[in-house]
Tab-separated table of C-alpha atoms in Angstrom:
chain	number	residue	atom	x	y	z
H	236	MET	CA	0.000	0.000	0.000
H	237	GLN	CA	1.302	3.452	-0.946
H	238	LEU	CA	0.442	5.498	2.114
H	239	THR	CA	1.234	8.662	0.164
H	240	ASP	CA	-1.798	7.997	-2.056
H	241	LEU	CA	-4.303	7.985	0.819
H	242	THR	CA	-6.593	10.811	1.848
H	243	ALA	CA	-6.539	12.260	5.347
H	244	VAL	CA	-9.869	10.570	6.095
H	245	ARG	CA	-8.435	7.197	5.075
H	246	LEU	CA	-5.249	7.758	7.100
H	247	LEU	CA	-7.306	8.415	10.219
H	248	GLU	CA	-9.285	5.232	9.638
H	249	GLY	CA	-5.998	3.337	9.359
H	250	TYR	CA	-4.634	4.831	12.566
H	251	ARG	CA	-7.820	3.951	14.379
H	252	ALA	CA	-7.700	0.344	13.128
H	253	GLY	CA	-3.969	-0.045	13.725
H	254	GLU	CA	-3.232	-0.739	10.023
H	255	PHE	CA	-0.312	1.708	9.984
H	256	SER	CA	1.125	4.438	12.151
H	257	PRO	CA	1.710	8.208	11.925
H	258	VAL	CA	5.457	7.525	11.878
H	259	GLU	CA	5.183	5.256	8.822
H	260	VAL	CA	2.982	7.787	7.046
H	261	THR	CA	5.250	10.707	7.870
H	262	GLU	CA	8.372	8.849	6.784
H	263	GLN	CA	6.789	8.017	3.424
H	264	ALA	CA	5.489	11.562	2.950
H	265	LEU	CA	8.917	13.039	3.689
H	266	GLU	CA	10.591	10.566	1.359
H	267	ARG	CA	8.137	11.555	-1.388
H	268	ALA	CA	8.792	15.244	-0.714
H	269	ARG	CA	12.559	14.720	-1.039
H	270	ARG	CA	12.096	12.825	-4.316
H	271	ILE	CA	9.883	15.425	-5.979
H	272	GLN	CA	11.776	18.496	-4.842
H	273	PRO	CA	14.564	18.517	-7.479
H	274	GLU	CA	12.067	18.328	-10.353
H	275	VAL	CA	9.044	20.227	-9.057
H	276	ASN	CA	10.456	22.601	-6.402
H	277	ALA	CA	7.370	22.610	-4.169
H	278	PHE	CA	9.134	23.371	-0.886
H	279	VAL	CA	10.960	26.302	0.631
H	280	ARG	CA	12.115	23.943	3.374
H	281	LEU	CA	11.302	20.545	4.835
H	282	ILE	CA	11.259	20.263	8.630
H	283	GLU	CA	11.973	16.571	8.915
H	284	GLU	CA	13.193	16.371	12.499
H	285	ASP	CA	10.194	18.255	13.862
H	286	ALA	CA	7.798	16.253	11.689
H	287	LEU	CA	9.098	12.911	12.913
H	288	ALA	CA	9.020	14.081	16.523
H	289	ARG	CA	5.364	15.086	16.200
H	290	ALA	CA	4.600	11.800	14.406
H	291	ARG	CA	6.119	9.793	17.265
H	292	GLU	CA	4.042	11.748	19.789
H	293	SER	CA	0.931	11.102	17.690
H	294	GLU	CA	1.711	7.390	17.433
H	295	ALA	CA	1.931	7.153	21.207
H	296	ARG	CA	-1.440	8.855	21.596
H	297	TRP	CA	-3.102	6.523	19.090
H	298	ARG	CA	-1.653	3.502	20.929
H	299	ARG	CA	-3.250	4.797	24.127
H	300	GLY	CA	-6.523	5.383	22.285
H	301	GLU	CA	-6.271	9.095	23.044
H	302	PRO	CA	-5.878	11.028	19.781
H	303	ALA	CA	-5.379	14.750	20.324
H	304	GLY	CA	-7.963	15.910	17.818
H	305	LEU	CA	-9.544	15.494	14.418
H	306	LEU	CA	-6.264	15.352	12.448
H	307	ASP	CA	-3.866	13.660	14.850
H	308	GLY	CA	-0.894	12.312	12.892
H	309	VAL	CA	-1.971	13.599	9.470
H	310	PRO	CA	0.833	15.267	7.449
H	311	VAL	CA	0.168	18.825	6.324
H	312	THR	CA	2.166	21.484	4.494
H	313	VAL	CA	1.964	25.254	5.024
H	314	LYS	CA	2.343	27.997	2.426
H	315	ASP	CA	5.269	30.280	3.190
H	316	LEU	CA	2.994	33.282	3.682
H	317	LEU	CA	1.632	31.765	6.913
H	318	LEU	CA	3.490	31.735	10.226
H	319	LEU	CA	4.724	28.351	11.453
H	320	ARG	CA	6.262	28.493	14.902
H	321	GLY	CA	10.000	27.869	15.003
H	322	HIS	CA	10.564	28.383	11.265
H	323	PRO	CA	11.067	31.514	9.138
H	324	THR	CA	8.289	32.853	6.931
H	325	LEU	CA	10.038	34.601	4.040
H	326	ARG	CA	7.115	35.165	1.631
H	327	GLY	CA	9.132	34.206	-1.432
H	328	SER	CA	11.318	37.265	-0.967
H	329	THR	CA	15.035	37.916	-0.590
H	330	THR	CA	14.146	41.218	1.099
H	331	LEU	CA	13.243	39.487	4.378
H	332	SER	CA	15.660	38.037	6.921
H	333	GLU	CA	15.524	34.589	8.492
H	334	GLN	CA	16.666	36.129	11.766
H	335	GLY	CA	14.040	36.409	14.469
H	336	SER	CA	12.254	34.417	17.109
H	337	TRP	CA	9.476	33.085	14.830
H	338	ASP	CA	7.560	32.183	17.971
H	339	GLU	CA	3.971	32.406	16.718
H	340	ASP	CA	1.642	30.284	14.608
H	341	ALA	CA	-0.902	31.745	12.199
H	342	PRO	CA	-4.444	30.951	13.396
H	343	PRO	CA	-5.065	27.940	11.098
H	344	VAL	CA	-1.607	26.572	11.900
H	345	ALA	CA	-2.356	26.920	15.622
H	346	ARG	CA	-5.605	24.971	15.202
H	347	LEU	CA	-3.790	22.222	13.295
H	348	ARG	CA	-1.160	22.013	16.028
H	349	GLU	CA	-3.908	21.653	18.653
H	350	HIS	CA	-5.426	18.810	16.632
H	351	GLY	CA	-2.154	16.886	16.389
H	352	ALA	CA	-1.304	17.448	12.716
H	353	VAL	CA	2.259	16.784	11.542
H	354	PHE	CA	3.924	19.693	9.736
H	355	LEU	CA	6.148	18.534	6.874
H	356	GLY	CA	7.401	21.905	5.668
H	357	LYS	CA	6.775	25.288	4.094
H	358	THR	CA	5.634	25.418	0.458
H	359	THR	CA	6.583	27.881	-2.238
H	360	THR	CA	4.866	31.118	-3.209
H	361	PRO	CA	5.595	33.985	-5.589
H	362	GLU	CA	6.978	37.023	-3.781
H	363	TYR	CA	4.337	38.234	-1.291
H	364	GLY	CA	1.836	36.016	-3.142
H	365	TRP	CA	1.374	38.704	-5.793
H	366	LYS	CA	0.613	36.624	-8.929
H	367	ALA	CA	-1.147	33.483	-10.128
H	368	VAL	CA	2.012	31.539	-11.005
H	369	THR	CA	4.660	30.377	-8.547
H	370	ASP	CA	8.156	31.644	-9.146
H	371	SER	CA	10.113	33.975	-6.905
H	372	PRO	CA	13.540	35.545	-6.409
H	373	LEU	CA	13.931	33.379	-3.302
H	374	THR	CA	13.086	29.885	-4.557
H	375	GLY	CA	12.908	30.023	-8.355
H	376	ILE	CA	10.211	28.244	-10.363
H	377	THR	CA	7.702	25.706	-9.030
H	378	ARG	CA	6.719	23.302	-11.800
H	379	ASN	CA	3.628	21.340	-12.723
H	380	PRO	CA	3.407	17.691	-11.586
H	381	TYR	CA	1.963	16.649	-14.949
H	382	ASP	CA	4.569	18.397	-17.095
H	383	THR	CA	7.574	20.079	-15.503
H	384	SER	CA	7.977	22.458	-18.434
H	385	ARG	CA	4.738	24.087	-17.276
H	386	THR	CA	3.669	26.165	-14.293
H	387	ALA	CA	1.963	24.773	-11.211
H	388	GLY	CA	-0.117	27.963	-11.049
H	389	GLY	CA	-0.133	30.230	-8.046
H	390	SER	CA	0.197	31.716	-5.732
H	391	SER	CA	-0.269	28.530	-3.664
H	392	GLY	CA	1.560	26.492	-6.304
H	393	GLY	CA	3.895	24.645	-3.964
H	394	GLY	CA	1.022	23.358	-1.839
H	395	ALA	CA	-0.978	22.174	-4.859
H	396	ALA	CA	2.012	20.336	-6.300
H	397	ALA	CA	2.791	18.735	-2.931
H	398	VAL	CA	-0.749	17.406	-2.547
H	399	ALA	CA	-0.867	16.152	-6.139
H	400	LEU	CA	2.383	14.232	-5.667
H	401	GLY	CA	1.599	12.687	-2.285
H	402	ALA	CA	3.818	14.881	-0.094
H	403	GLY	CA	1.057	15.163	2.486
H	404	PRO	CA	-2.697	14.976	1.781
H	405	LEU	CA	-3.439	18.427	3.218
H	406	SER	CA	-2.017	21.868	2.542
H	407	LEU	CA	-2.847	25.359	3.779
H	408	GLY	CA	-3.005	27.947	1.022
H	409	THR	CA	-4.056	31.561	0.638
H	410	ASP	CA	-6.237	33.070	-2.079
H	411	GLY	CA	-6.428	36.788	-2.894
H	412	GLY	CA	-7.531	36.503	-6.526
H	413	GLY	CA	-7.527	32.772	-7.296
H	414	SER	CA	-4.368	31.637	-5.505
H	415	ILE	CA	-5.886	28.416	-4.146
H	416	ARG	CA	-8.222	27.665	-7.052
H	417	VAL	CA	-5.819	28.329	-9.943
H	418	PRO	CA	-3.052	25.922	-8.796
H	419	ALA	CA	-5.686	23.389	-7.734
H	420	ALA	CA	-7.020	23.463	-11.298
H	421	PHE	CA	-3.564	23.242	-12.883
H	422	CYS	CA	-2.395	20.429	-10.572
H	423	GLY	CA	-5.566	18.324	-10.478
H	424	VAL	CA	-6.422	18.681	-6.782
H	425	PHE	CA	-9.292	20.161	-4.779
H	426	GLY	CA	-8.964	23.722	-3.522
H	427	LEU	CA	-11.434	25.777	-1.483
H	428	LYS	CA	-11.466	29.522	-0.879
H	429	PRO	CA	-13.877	29.753	2.055
H	430	THR	CA	-16.124	32.695	2.820
H	431	TYR	CA	-13.959	35.601	3.964
H	432	GLY	CA	-13.469	35.400	7.731
H	433	ARG	CA	-14.342	31.710	8.019
H	434	VAL	CA	-10.624	30.952	8.494
H	435	PRO	CA	-8.997	33.656	10.644
H	436	LEU	CA	-5.869	35.326	9.301
H	437	TYR	CA	-3.014	36.851	11.301
H	438	PRO	CA	-0.980	38.868	10.577
H	439	ALA	CA	-3.501	40.685	8.407
H	440	SER	CA	-2.770	40.455	4.695
H	441	PRO	CA	-1.542	43.650	3.001
H	442	PHE	CA	-4.185	42.823	0.385
H	443	GLY	CA	-6.836	43.293	3.056
H	444	THR	CA	-10.169	41.543	2.796
H	445	LEU	CA	-9.406	40.163	-0.667
H	446	SER	CA	-7.187	37.524	0.919
H	447	HIS	CA	-8.650	34.253	2.207
H	448	THR	CA	-6.991	31.188	3.762
H	449	GLY	CA	-8.198	27.690	2.953
H	450	PRO	CA	-7.629	24.000	2.222
H	451	MET	CA	-5.884	22.311	-0.693
H	452	THR	CA	-6.594	18.596	-0.506
H	453	ARG	CA	-7.021	15.321	-2.348
H	454	ASP	CA	-10.842	15.517	-2.257
H	455	ALA	CA	-13.793	17.451	-0.854
H	456	ALA	CA	-14.196	15.250	2.217
H	457	ASP	CA	-10.649	16.071	3.313
H	458	ALA	CA	-11.316	19.785	2.737
H	459	ALA	CA	-14.464	19.641	4.862
H	460	LEU	CA	-12.547	17.948	7.681
H	461	LEU	CA	-9.737	20.489	7.460
H	462	LEU	CA	-12.235	23.370	7.453
H	463	ASP	CA	-13.899	21.924	10.563
H	464	VAL	CA	-10.515	22.296	12.275
H	465	ILE	CA	-9.299	25.658	10.979
H	466	GLY	CA	-12.647	27.442	10.572
H	467	THR	CA	-12.945	28.647	14.167
H	468	PRO	CA	-12.455	32.188	15.520
H	469	ASP	CA	-9.131	33.557	16.716
H	470	ALA	CA	-8.872	36.691	18.870
H	471	ARG	CA	-6.044	38.055	16.718
H	472	ASP	CA	-8.337	38.482	13.692
H	473	TRP	CA	-10.987	41.151	14.357
H	474	SER	CA	-12.771	40.231	11.096
H	475	ALA	CA	-13.123	36.503	11.826
H	476	LEU	CA	-16.590	34.959	11.684
H	477	PRO	CA	-18.230	33.247	14.658
H	478	PRO	CA	-18.157	29.437	14.712
H	479	ALA	CA	-19.979	27.713	11.872
H	480	PRO	CA	-23.491	26.543	12.775
H	481	GLY	CA	-22.590	22.922	12.108
H	482	SER	CA	-19.957	20.499	10.909
H	483	PHE	CA	-18.881	20.821	7.271
H	484	THR	CA	-18.107	17.113	7.269
H	485	GLY	CA	-21.589	16.359	8.535
H	486	ALA	CA	-23.161	18.362	5.721
H	487	LEU	CA	-21.508	16.402	2.897
H	488	ALA	CA	-24.014	13.584	2.685
H	489	ALA	CA	-26.915	15.881	1.744
H	490	GLY	CA	-25.807	15.853	-1.896
H	491	VAL	CA	-27.145	18.108	-4.652
H	492	ARG	CA	-30.668	16.843	-5.239
H	493	GLY	CA	-32.955	19.843	-5.500
H	494	LEU	CA	-30.201	22.451	-5.561
H	495	ARG	CA	-30.588	25.239	-8.141
H	496	VAL	CA	-27.408	25.494	-10.203
H	497	ALA	CA	-26.547	28.298	-12.619
H	498	TYR	CA	-24.039	27.214	-15.254
H	499	SER	CA	-22.098	30.035	-16.890
H	500	PRO	CA	-19.649	28.617	-19.437
H	501	SER	CA	-18.084	31.964	-20.397
H	502	LEU	CA	-19.636	34.718	-18.235
H	503	GLY	CA	-21.944	35.667	-21.073
H	504	GLY	CA	-19.318	35.462	-23.785
H	505	GLN	CA	-16.834	37.674	-21.916
H	506	VAL	CA	-14.236	34.884	-21.642
H	507	ALA	CA	-12.650	32.847	-24.442
H	508	VAL	CA	-12.466	29.346	-22.970
H	509	ARG	CA	-10.238	26.685	-24.493
H	510	PRO	CA	-12.475	23.991	-26.091
H	511	ALA	CA	-11.045	21.092	-24.054
H	512	VAL	CA	-11.670	23.041	-20.830
H	513	ALA	CA	-15.216	23.917	-21.858
H	514	ALA	CA	-16.009	20.300	-22.776
H	515	ALA	CA	-14.725	18.857	-19.483
H	516	VAL	CA	-16.698	21.385	-17.435
H	517	ARG	CA	-19.864	20.791	-19.461
H	518	ARG	CA	-19.616	17.047	-18.806
H	519	ALA	CA	-19.293	17.640	-15.063
H	520	VAL	CA	-22.284	19.983	-15.100
H	521	ALA	CA	-24.294	17.247	-16.800
H	522	ARG	CA	-23.347	14.914	-13.945
H	523	LEU	CA	-24.682	17.445	-11.428
H	524	ALA	CA	-27.978	17.392	-13.311
H	525	GLY	CA	-27.896	13.602	-13.313
H	526	LEU	CA	-27.483	13.666	-9.527
H	527	GLY	CA	-30.701	15.635	-9.133
H	528	ALA	CA	-29.639	19.292	-9.333
H	529	TYR	CA	-31.757	21.733	-11.337
H	530	VAL	CA	-29.278	23.183	-13.841
H	531	GLU	CA	-29.897	26.273	-15.934
H	532	GLU	CA	-27.395	27.795	-18.342
H	533	THR	CA	-27.343	31.471	-17.420
H	534	ASP	CA	-24.908	34.231	-16.497
H	535	PRO	CA	-24.586	36.473	-13.457
H	536	ASP	CA	-24.500	40.245	-13.924
H	537	LEU	CA	-20.712	40.243	-13.688
H	538	SER	CA	-19.244	42.954	-15.895
H	539	ASP	CA	-15.461	42.613	-15.606
H	540	PRO	CA	-14.300	44.350	-12.396
H	541	VAL	CA	-10.595	44.039	-13.232
H	542	ASP	CA	-9.812	47.750	-12.930
H	543	ALA	CA	-11.253	47.888	-9.419
H	544	PHE	CA	-9.430	44.692	-8.500
H	545	HIS	CA	-6.156	46.124	-9.799
H	546	THR	CA	-6.618	49.270	-7.722
H	547	LEU	CA	-7.099	47.240	-4.538
H	548	TRP	CA	-4.394	44.700	-5.412
H	549	PHE	CA	-1.718	47.150	-6.504
H	550	THR	CA	-2.205	49.380	-3.461
H	551	GLY	CA	-1.924	46.303	-1.240
H	552	ALA	CA	1.373	45.395	-2.898
H	553	ALA	CA	2.623	48.958	-2.420
H	554	ARG	CA	1.680	48.811	1.256
H	555	ALA	CA	3.490	45.495	1.734
H	556	THR	CA	6.760	46.894	0.385
H	557	GLN	CA	6.607	50.567	1.377
H	558	ASP	CA	9.295	50.322	4.055
H	559	LEU	CA	11.935	48.710	1.828
H	560	SER	CA	15.141	50.615	1.212
H	561	PRO	CA	15.970	51.472	-2.424
H	562	HIS	CA	18.514	48.629	-2.445
H	563	ARG	CA	16.017	46.058	-1.186
H	564	ARG	CA	13.321	47.357	-3.515
H	565	GLY	CA	15.694	46.601	-6.371
H	566	LEU	CA	15.709	42.934	-5.297
H	567	LEU	CA	11.965	42.516	-5.867
H	568	ASP	CA	10.433	40.514	-8.704
H	569	PRO	CA	10.288	43.092	-11.555
H	570	GLY	CA	6.558	42.568	-12.058
H	571	LEU	CA	5.899	43.112	-8.357
H	572	ARG	CA	8.051	46.234	-8.396
H	573	GLU	CA	5.986	47.543	-11.321
H	574	ILE	CA	2.597	47.078	-9.672
H	575	CYS	CA	3.924	48.543	-6.405
H	576	ALA	CA	4.827	51.718	-8.271
H	577	LEU	CA	1.336	51.880	-9.757
H	578	GLY	CA	-0.258	51.278	-6.369
H	579	ALA	CA	1.806	54.004	-4.731
H	580	ARG	CA	0.407	56.551	-7.209
H	581	THR	CA	-3.237	55.632	-6.493
H	582	SER	CA	-5.267	58.313	-4.724
H	583	ALA	CA	-7.615	57.745	-1.810
H	584	LEU	CA	-10.557	58.697	-4.021
H	585	GLU	CA	-9.552	56.134	-6.628
H	586	TYR	CA	-9.271	53.508	-3.902
H	587	LEU	CA	-12.722	54.332	-2.537
H	588	ALA	CA	-14.193	54.233	-6.042
H	589	ALA	CA	-12.871	50.654	-6.336
H	590	VAL	CA	-14.486	49.834	-2.995
H	591	ASP	CA	-17.785	51.109	-4.426
H	592	VAL	CA	-17.417	48.819	-7.455
H	593	ARG	CA	-16.805	45.945	-5.074
H	594	ALA	CA	-19.904	46.755	-3.047
H	595	ARG	CA	-22.110	46.895	-6.142
H	596	LEU	CA	-20.732	43.570	-7.367
H	597	GLY	CA	-21.379	41.991	-3.983
H	598	ARG	CA	-24.948	43.270	-3.990
H	599	ARG	CA	-25.597	41.858	-7.468
H	600	MET	CA	-24.220	38.456	-6.501
H	601	GLY	CA	-26.281	38.463	-3.317
H	602	ARG	CA	-29.411	38.974	-5.425
H	603	PHE	CA	-28.244	36.307	-7.896
H	604	HIS	CA	-28.021	33.729	-5.109
H	605	GLU	CA	-31.575	34.438	-4.038
H	606	ARG	CA	-32.479	32.563	-7.221
H	607	TYR	CA	-29.579	30.079	-7.497
H	608	ASP	CA	-27.876	28.042	-4.783
H	609	LEU	CA	-24.710	27.563	-6.828
H	610	LEU	CA	-22.887	29.112	-9.743
H	611	VAL	CA	-20.647	26.843	-11.827
H	612	THR	CA	-17.938	28.049	-14.243
H	613	PRO	CA	-14.563	26.857	-15.461
H	614	THR	CA	-11.930	27.656	-12.848
H	615	VAL	CA	-9.494	28.929	-15.467
H	616	PRO	CA	-10.131	29.203	-19.238
H	617	VAL	CA	-6.782	27.548	-20.016
H	618	THR	CA	-4.673	24.672	-18.733
H	619	ALA	CA	-1.133	24.994	-17.393
H	620	PHE	CA	1.191	26.961	-19.675
H	621	ALA	CA	4.962	27.401	-19.835
H	622	ALA	CA	6.702	27.804	-16.483
H	623	GLY	CA	8.468	31.068	-15.721
H	624	ARG	CA	5.839	33.257	-17.407
H	625	GLU	CA	3.167	35.452	-15.815
H	626	VAL	CA	0.807	35.003	-18.788
H	627	PRO	CA	0.470	32.355	-21.526
H	628	GLU	CA	2.556	32.844	-24.647
H	629	GLY	CA	0.730	35.027	-27.155
H	630	SER	CA	-1.580	36.521	-24.531
H	631	ALA	CA	-2.821	40.048	-25.168
H	632	HIS	CA	-2.557	40.718	-21.425
H	633	ARG	CA	0.490	41.754	-19.379
H	634	ARG	CA	-0.832	40.782	-15.949
H	635	TRP	CA	-2.073	37.478	-14.572
H	636	THR	CA	-5.611	38.806	-14.137
H	637	GLY	CA	-5.991	38.603	-17.930
H	638	TRP	CA	-6.278	34.801	-17.802
H	639	THR	CA	-8.043	34.428	-14.400
H	640	PRO	CA	-11.374	36.209	-15.064
H	641	PHE	CA	-13.402	33.481	-13.338
H	642	THR	CA	-11.586	33.671	-9.988
H	643	TYR	CA	-10.792	37.204	-8.779
H	644	PRO	CA	-14.408	38.513	-8.890
H	645	PHE	CA	-15.255	36.197	-5.983
H	646	ASN	CA	-12.463	37.611	-3.864
H	647	LEU	CA	-14.087	40.995	-4.337
H	648	THR	CA	-17.431	39.541	-3.189
H	649	GLN	CA	-15.904	37.339	-0.427
H	650	GLN	CA	-17.937	34.306	-1.534
H	651	PRO	CA	-16.885	30.675	-1.024
H	652	ALA	CA	-15.537	29.125	-4.226
H	653	ALA	CA	-13.793	25.851	-4.979
H	654	SER	CA	-11.965	24.230	-7.868
H	655	VAL	CA	-12.769	20.589	-8.601
H	656	PRO	CA	-10.673	18.522	-11.061
H	657	VAL	CA	-13.062	17.354	-13.787
H	658	GLY	CA	-10.844	15.971	-16.528
H	659	THR	CA	-7.822	16.646	-18.695
H	660	ASP	CA	-7.096	18.345	-21.999
H	661	GLY	CA	-5.496	16.756	-25.061
H	662	ASP	CA	-2.037	17.054	-23.478
H	663	GLY	CA	-3.085	15.251	-20.291
H	664	LEU	CA	-3.158	18.460	-18.236
H	665	PRO	CA	-5.843	18.832	-15.548
H	666	VAL	CA	-8.988	20.924	-16.017
H	667	GLY	CA	-10.751	22.546	-13.064
H	668	MET	CA	-14.412	23.465	-12.569
H	669	GLN	CA	-15.306	26.273	-10.165
H	670	ILE	CA	-18.274	25.991	-7.792
H	671	VAL	CA	-19.434	29.214	-6.102
H	672	ALA	CA	-22.102	29.831	-3.444
H	673	ALA	CA	-23.474	32.785	-1.513
H	674	ARG	CA	-21.439	34.089	1.398
H	675	HIS	CA	-21.564	31.759	4.421
H	676	ARG	CA	-22.729	28.785	2.315
H	677	ASP	CA	-19.411	26.938	2.190
H	678	ASP	CA	-21.425	23.824	3.008
H	679	LEU	CA	-23.173	23.958	-0.380
H	680	VAL	CA	-19.876	24.214	-2.265
H	681	LEU	CA	-18.487	21.227	-0.378
H	682	ARG	CA	-21.705	19.211	-0.807
H	683	ALA	CA	-21.686	19.663	-4.576
H	684	ALA	CA	-17.998	18.835	-4.903
H	685	HIS	CA	-18.340	15.772	-2.681
H	686	ALA	CA	-21.297	14.537	-4.720
H	687	LEU	CA	-19.134	14.645	-7.841
H	688	TYR	CA	-16.341	12.725	-6.106
H	689	GLU	CA	-18.793	10.121	-4.816
H	690	ALA	CA	-20.283	9.725	-8.301
H	691	GLY	CA	-16.848	9.174	-9.849
H	692	ALA	CA	-17.201	12.330	-11.940
H	693	VAL	CA	-13.956	13.843	-10.671
H	694	ALA	CA	-10.632	13.047	-12.298
H	695	PRO	CA	-8.469	11.133	-9.779
H	696	VAL	CA	-5.376	12.753	-8.321
H	697	ALA	CA	-2.339	11.408	-10.158
H	698	ALA	CA	1.346	11.649	-9.325
H	699	PRO	CA	3.106	11.441	-12.686
H	700	VAL	CA	6.397	13.095	-11.680
H	701	VAL	CA	7.952	10.694	-9.161
């Protein structure tokens, strides 16, 4: 049995039955991480000694029949934008120093520690998480598990690649404009951007309330379990939501029968979707209908809010780097340096005008979800393209937002949205389908995704580069 191929739910069943131990699982996950690193570059650092120590402690608890929590002994990786106690968080940047006490966990990391999870290491990110591909001055290029000449997507590209290749079934990512969903789609895994505030965030993101933290996993059941653990309030985040009214895991079995699903293949013709992507998504939508959902092909009133998003995003980048000396500023990724300069020239009135656009968009989507429980779209209109580029070759756009029009609008509206792997294109590259619900209805997103997994409509996670 390849323990690296098992979900977190299956690992916990095995621990409970005594089939295998947290130490065996952690050893295999670390070995897999070491093997994939030279080709894929998913990790900033592995923390092997700490991981094995926590695995041994977990094994002892399971032997006593006293697991510490819901994820005791399950390996997890953490994006290097999130604090992990005892280890530097460098945000993909050479402008930050490893020196320091590093004595605090981010809220979701703290919850995982309380529940006995085993931390394997920190995963790669573009500098400050600024773009939807993963390459940085600090760590170089993170590559796609299905074709290492291509990008893993971003900004949570290291975590998506790690999950796809069996280096831990769970990963914590962040998503400010698609940064969980895009790499999940490109790497063939499940990724959920929860409702803003469902997973507390500390320190606050320089990108403000665009930035969400959430699960990247092997399937929807694992994501629901992880969200049950990390989706609880933390006093350090003043914008965190109160506890969820029920268990996300417990809600999975309700399925999709009777749910009203709006299917928008191209946002009303606004987006040119690659034919292989469109076909895979359409097949998955048909499966939702076959499972009892009421599906209607229709489009939300979603005129492209990219200018407003850029205003909020670029000013956030400028804020994140405003204290850098001229020398350190010169070390930044050139694209990041460019958007920082644009953000620094933005006026307060321009910023507030973007906030108004955001509010109007949120109001329209709130009204839309009075009629429809779910909105389904492609996650990304393309599959993974050449590594080391911000945009696909031949693109008319200079910035990553040009090829992510399905994802960033739902950061503006703070809605829950997930990417589900629903097939591959002609080159064997994964295709993702996005499922969106009204704010606070993360349960509906997870229910729909889980129904597709249970029905066998989701492409299985593969690990081709090992």
